[in-house]
């Protein structure tokens, strides 16, 4: 399966990258991440070019990785700095690929493609994750399904009515507002429930259960698979700013063709100091994503085996519009990249 | 691997199909079974045509299956009856295959092929299973081997002498009577032990250990893999009716190319009220099929890997005659079906 | 993957072959070993030609193997001696391959190729294993990696500095002496540490920790993958005979393309009666090979997947010379065998 190379992937939460080497496969490329002594993130091909032992099995000495097997040393640029054997000559081919990584919004963003095209300004806006006026809880989930099956899930939140008791509503699935504009790098999937009683989630967050209001679930998808949900509830007809708002980040990174790194976070601009609420939100997120979405998406993956979903001619509903648009954006970028 | 479609497969014991959905793969087709409110058996393709989530993960509401993911609803005919989203239109392609199922002899029989050719009278006779003059114990076994390896086993009962201590006999393997007639939909494999002392099985059933008699093991195979064993013992030269008789049913249904659903039952027309004997027979059956046949057949499957047995040119003995005939019947029907 | 057939493989330690049948796969061939009543080693294709059940599931009766399934009997020559069914005729094709096995140096050596070319004098010299002036401890290790990845490991002992704390030395990796002569059936890989303090291994064996000496690690490789390490330490400039010597045998036998039987032994000509030292050496060997080499080699195998190492263009260092030479010998013999 082909992946867009010249784009930013969420490789890790910043806090995951330390002085202990972290091995992680991204879009089928095996990579070892570590933090240099000066605090930068280094990302190297996780395979010694000598005998192909994973570098993460070795030792980090200063900013240098020493291979576990025969002690070849590589610096953060991927250059071999020491061959401790025989005449000590370093063969020209003795180097590993070094990847460009940028830290922003508490995420380590990885560029798989040509380093000279790695433009930081292309990173989608997830500033909410580090905005001091928000309190954020975050986690990581490993899913045995292709990343696009998960973005399909997130771009059609009507599933909440069926899969997530906490998000279901007595009046049925939400109203869907189809997008009019053609998609470029972004797709919006807007679901709303005007003038309804709060679901269990908003009740938990403090919205009075006997009071109607306007719910919104506006999902922003950025290529290749970075999603930010503007989810909130406010009084009927009242401005958004008055109500509860919990921007929720979903960063999907293909690991292999059939597995995905799923980084998620829930931010809020109310009761920021309430530790119990933070813990509760984390528990809810784990319950919803791990226990409710994941089994269904993995069953879907097993059902389609290794096929590409669209090649199986799925029946399409109106609510699939955003997911289909997003897949088209990815496909177009892939083809453009392969053509050039 | 190809399977005969226009034939009846044993899909389940009738009692297995309830108001809880049962997912079962038959000849590589994933199917969900349930009982409608009126008690009929419904069998649907176990894959929502929208996002390919298995339907059995959803909810049964009346006779309707609601998909777990986005709530599409399907009735027992496979038609989509509700799209709860957007404009609510039901796409023409939104349907799943519905299979013809007939209940007979306590078995739910499944027809994989063209519904209009599903003729109930073609179901092989297993009326002994529900005959009130017989008491029957039954069970289910999952075997990691192709179904034909199991029918080979059952069509050459000379293996009992080696694999099953309970069926072995001091005078060695049984006498084999080759069939003369060409096989059509049925094959007979007749083994007998005239004028011998009873094996442990017949001793357990009450045949005096110091008294000679005539044993018989007459296996009837019906296409594609439904076997009924007429097994019994009577006094030397005495008519069959006088002796013990335990007709034993073996219903083999391919699950995948290398796995099989094995439904078996032992019926008897004596000591019908003897609950302890029923329990003992069940224990013996489990010991014989699960613990003795299954490991050998699964080892055989691993040895031939995914190859078709006959393509490996096995050495053939006289006692393989029935198994070879049965395989030829299947092959001929398959070719006929593929030609038409 | 192709394997040299006309060569001797270490199939088992002699003591492993008893009156209980031993199933072992060698170079992808499934073989059953047993000892005849007269004490000879028999080795038969582990697959009954009738229904392909592994023969080792059957019974050993005298020198005869009776198949578990239908009781066909085979003698140590592979001939079928009994068909207990029907007319009892033995089909001409009813035989299994019998392999030539020779016991020498406490090893059962297997010849996969043409029996008439099986020349005992071609067995590499491992007489140290049974030499009464040596005490030997031995063991067996199953490795999930191609056998050549392990011989690569053993032919480049510079890895000891990095993987094995017990073999590491304060002055760094050992000196490598490249071979000058072209390789035929043997390759030598000579590493030494002249005039250094002993590593932990030699300290454990009694070499004074404050006394310099000359270490040597001279590995002899014999085709296809039989290695004998002359490892020892003696006073600076003193003759080898004065010092400690622990010839270490490494017999690598391909099981499948990605798994290996690894038979190893440590022999010594000092403190032969010291049982505690024997136990300590065994523990060290297990720690070094099982816990230190094996994980790295298996990680290497997973990294290269099923590829042949050299096809991936590894960077070569001077110290890879012997491993490359050994691979060339194997490749040349393979090609010669396939040409003839």
PDB file of N, CA and C in Angstrom, chain A residues 259-288:
ATOM      1  N   UNK A 259      -2.676  -1.710  10.373  1.00  0.00           N
ATOM      2  CA  UNK A 259      -2.605  -1.284  11.773  1.00  0.00           C
ATOM      3  C   UNK A 259      -2.346   0.221  11.827  1.00  0.00           C
ATOM      4  N   UNK A 260      -2.797   0.817  12.911  1.00  0.00           N
ATOM      5  CA  UNK A 260      -2.761   2.277  13.023  1.00  0.00           C
ATOM      6  C   UNK A 260      -2.377   2.720  14.428  1.00  0.00           C
ATOM      7  N   UNK A 261      -1.564   3.773  14.486  1.00  0.00           N
ATOM      8  CA  UNK A 261      -1.340   4.483  15.745  1.00  0.00           C
ATOM      9  C   UNK A 261      -2.434   5.546  15.878  1.00  0.00           C
ATOM     10  N   UNK A 262      -3.126   5.508  16.978  1.00  0.00           N
ATOM     11  CA  UNK A 262      -4.250   6.426  17.171  1.00  0.00           C
ATOM     12  C   UNK A 262      -3.946   7.256  18.427  1.00  0.00           C
ATOM     13  N   UNK A 263      -3.599   8.515  18.219  1.00  0.00           N
ATOM     14  CA  UNK A 263      -3.355   9.445  19.317  1.00  0.00           C
ATOM     15  C   UNK A 263      -4.613  10.285  19.500  1.00  0.00           C
ATOM     16  N   UNK A 264      -5.124  10.342  20.705  1.00  0.00           N
ATOM     17  CA  UNK A 264      -6.319  11.165  20.900  1.00  0.00           C
ATOM     18  C   UNK A 264      -6.189  12.020  22.153  1.00  0.00           C
ATOM     19  N   UNK A 265      -6.942  13.100  22.143  1.00  0.00           N
ATOM     20  CA  UNK A 265      -6.911  14.019  23.289  1.00  0.00           C
ATOM     21  C   UNK A 265      -8.255  14.733  23.387  1.00  0.00           C
ATOM     22  N   UNK A 266      -8.658  15.001  24.611  1.00  0.00           N
ATOM     23  CA  UNK A 266      -9.852  15.809  24.859  1.00  0.00           C
ATOM     24  C   UNK A 266      -9.415  17.061  25.599  1.00  0.00           C
ATOM     25  N   UNK A 267      -9.745  18.224  25.055  1.00  0.00           N
ATOM     26  CA  UNK A 267      -9.390  19.487  25.705  1.00  0.00           C
ATOM     27  C   UNK A 267     -10.678  20.142  26.183  1.00  0.00           C
ATOM     28  N   UNK A 268     -10.561  21.014  27.190  1.00  0.00           N
ATOM     29  CA  UNK A 268     -11.765  21.730  27.648  1.00  0.00           C
ATOM     30  C   UNK A 268     -11.347  23.089  28.194  1.00  0.00           C
ATOM     31  N   UNK A 269     -12.247  24.035  28.079  1.00  0.00           N
ATOM     32  CA  UNK A 269     -11.934  25.390  28.573  1.00  0.00           C
ATOM     33  C   UNK A 269     -12.753  25.712  29.820  1.00  0.00           C
ATOM     34  N   UNK A 270     -13.205  24.689  30.517  1.00  0.00           N
ATOM     35  CA  UNK A 270     -13.978  24.915  31.750  1.00  0.00           C
ATOM     36  C   UNK A 270     -13.486  23.903  32.785  1.00  0.00           C
ATOM     37  N   UNK A 271     -13.651  24.262  34.061  1.00  0.00           N
ATOM     38  CA  UNK A 271     -13.224  23.379  35.165  1.00  0.00           C
ATOM     39  C   UNK A 271     -11.833  22.794  34.897  1.00  0.00           C
ATOM     40  N   UNK A 272     -10.926  23.687  34.452  1.00  0.00           N
ATOM     41  CA  UNK A 272      -9.584  23.214  34.077  1.00  0.00           C
ATOM     42  C   UNK A 272      -8.828  22.591  35.236  1.00  0.00           C
ATOM     43  N   UNK A 273      -9.111  23.067  36.446  1.00  0.00           N
ATOM     44  CA  UNK A 273      -8.345  22.582  37.606  1.00  0.00           C
ATOM     45  C   UNK A 273      -8.950  21.315  38.199  1.00  0.00           C
ATOM     46  N   UNK A 274     -10.068  20.876  37.660  1.00  0.00           N
ATOM     47  CA  UNK A 274     -10.807  19.757  38.258  1.00  0.00           C
ATOM     48  C   UNK A 274     -10.159  18.430  37.840  1.00  0.00           C
ATOM     49  N   UNK A 275      -9.294  17.929  38.723  1.00  0.00           N
ATOM     50  CA  UNK A 275      -8.533  16.714  38.406  1.00  0.00           C
ATOM     51  C   UNK A 275      -9.466  15.510  38.249  1.00  0.00           C
ATOM     52  N   UNK A 276     -10.489  15.460  39.081  1.00  0.00           N
ATOM     53  CA  UNK A 276     -11.430  14.334  38.994  1.00  0.00           C
ATOM     54  C   UNK A 276     -12.111  14.322  37.628  1.00  0.00           C
ATOM     55  N   UNK A 277     -12.443  15.467  37.120  1.00  0.00           N
ATOM     56  CA  UNK A 277     -13.074  15.538  35.804  1.00  0.00           C
ATOM     57  C   UNK A 277     -12.089  15.078  34.715  1.00  0.00           C
ATOM     58  N   UNK A 278     -10.835  15.497  34.868  1.00  0.00           N
ATOM     59  CA  UNK A 278      -9.819  15.050  33.900  1.00  0.00           C
ATOM     60  C   UNK A 278      -9.750  13.531  33.879  1.00  0.00           C
ATOM     61  N   UNK A 279      -9.744  12.954  35.065  1.00  0.00           N
ATOM     62  CA  UNK A 279      -9.648  11.486  35.132  1.00  0.00           C
ATOM     63  C   UNK A 279     -10.890  10.831  34.538  1.00  0.00           C
ATOM     64  N   UNK A 280     -12.019  11.465  34.789  1.00  0.00           N
ATOM     65  CA  UNK A 280     -13.258  10.917  34.259  1.00  0.00           C
ATOM     66  C   UNK A 280     -13.278  10.985  32.724  1.00  0.00           C
ATOM     67  N   UNK A 281     -12.825  12.100  32.186  1.00  0.00           N
ATOM     68  CA  UNK A 281     -12.784  12.254  30.728  1.00  0.00           C
ATOM     69  C   UNK A 281     -11.841  11.211  30.111  1.00  0.00           C
ATOM     70  N   UNK A 282     -10.725  10.956  30.767  1.00  0.00           N
ATOM     71  CA  UNK A 282      -9.787   9.968  30.266  1.00  0.00           C
ATOM     72  C   UNK A 282     -10.452   8.595  30.262  1.00  0.00           C
ATOM     73  N   UNK A 283     -11.141   8.273  31.343  1.00  0.00           N
ATOM     74  CA  UNK A 283     -11.836   6.980  31.414  1.00  0.00           C
ATOM     75  C   UNK A 283     -12.896   6.860  30.325  1.00  0.00           C
ATOM     76  N   UNK A 284     -13.641   7.940  30.115  1.00  0.00           N
ATOM     77  CA  UNK A 284     -14.671   7.918  29.070  1.00  0.00           C
ATOM     78  C   UNK A 284     -14.029   7.712  27.701  1.00  0.00           C
ATOM     79  N   UNK A 285     -12.957   8.435  27.449  1.00  0.00           N
ATOM     80  CA  UNK A 285     -12.278   8.318  26.149  1.00  0.00           C
ATOM     81  C   UNK A 285     -11.798   6.900  25.910  1.00  0.00           C
ATOM     82  N   UNK A 286     -11.189   6.305  26.925  1.00  0.00           N
ATOM     83  CA  UNK A 286     -10.711   4.931  26.782  1.00  0.00           C
ATOM     84  C   UNK A 286     -11.889   3.997  26.529  1.00  0.00           C
ATOM     85  N   UNK A 287     -12.969   4.180  27.275  1.00  0.00           N
ATOM     86  CA  UNK A 287     -14.143   3.314  27.106  1.00  0.00           C
ATOM     87  C   UNK A 287     -14.697   3.449  25.693  1.00  0.00           C
ATOM     88  N   UNK A 288     -14.808   4.689  25.229  1.00  0.00           N
ATOM     89  CA  UNK A 288     -15.423   4.935  23.927  1.00  0.00           C
ATOM     90  C   UNK A 288     -14.541   4.437  22.783  1.00  0.00           C
TER      91      UNK A 288
END
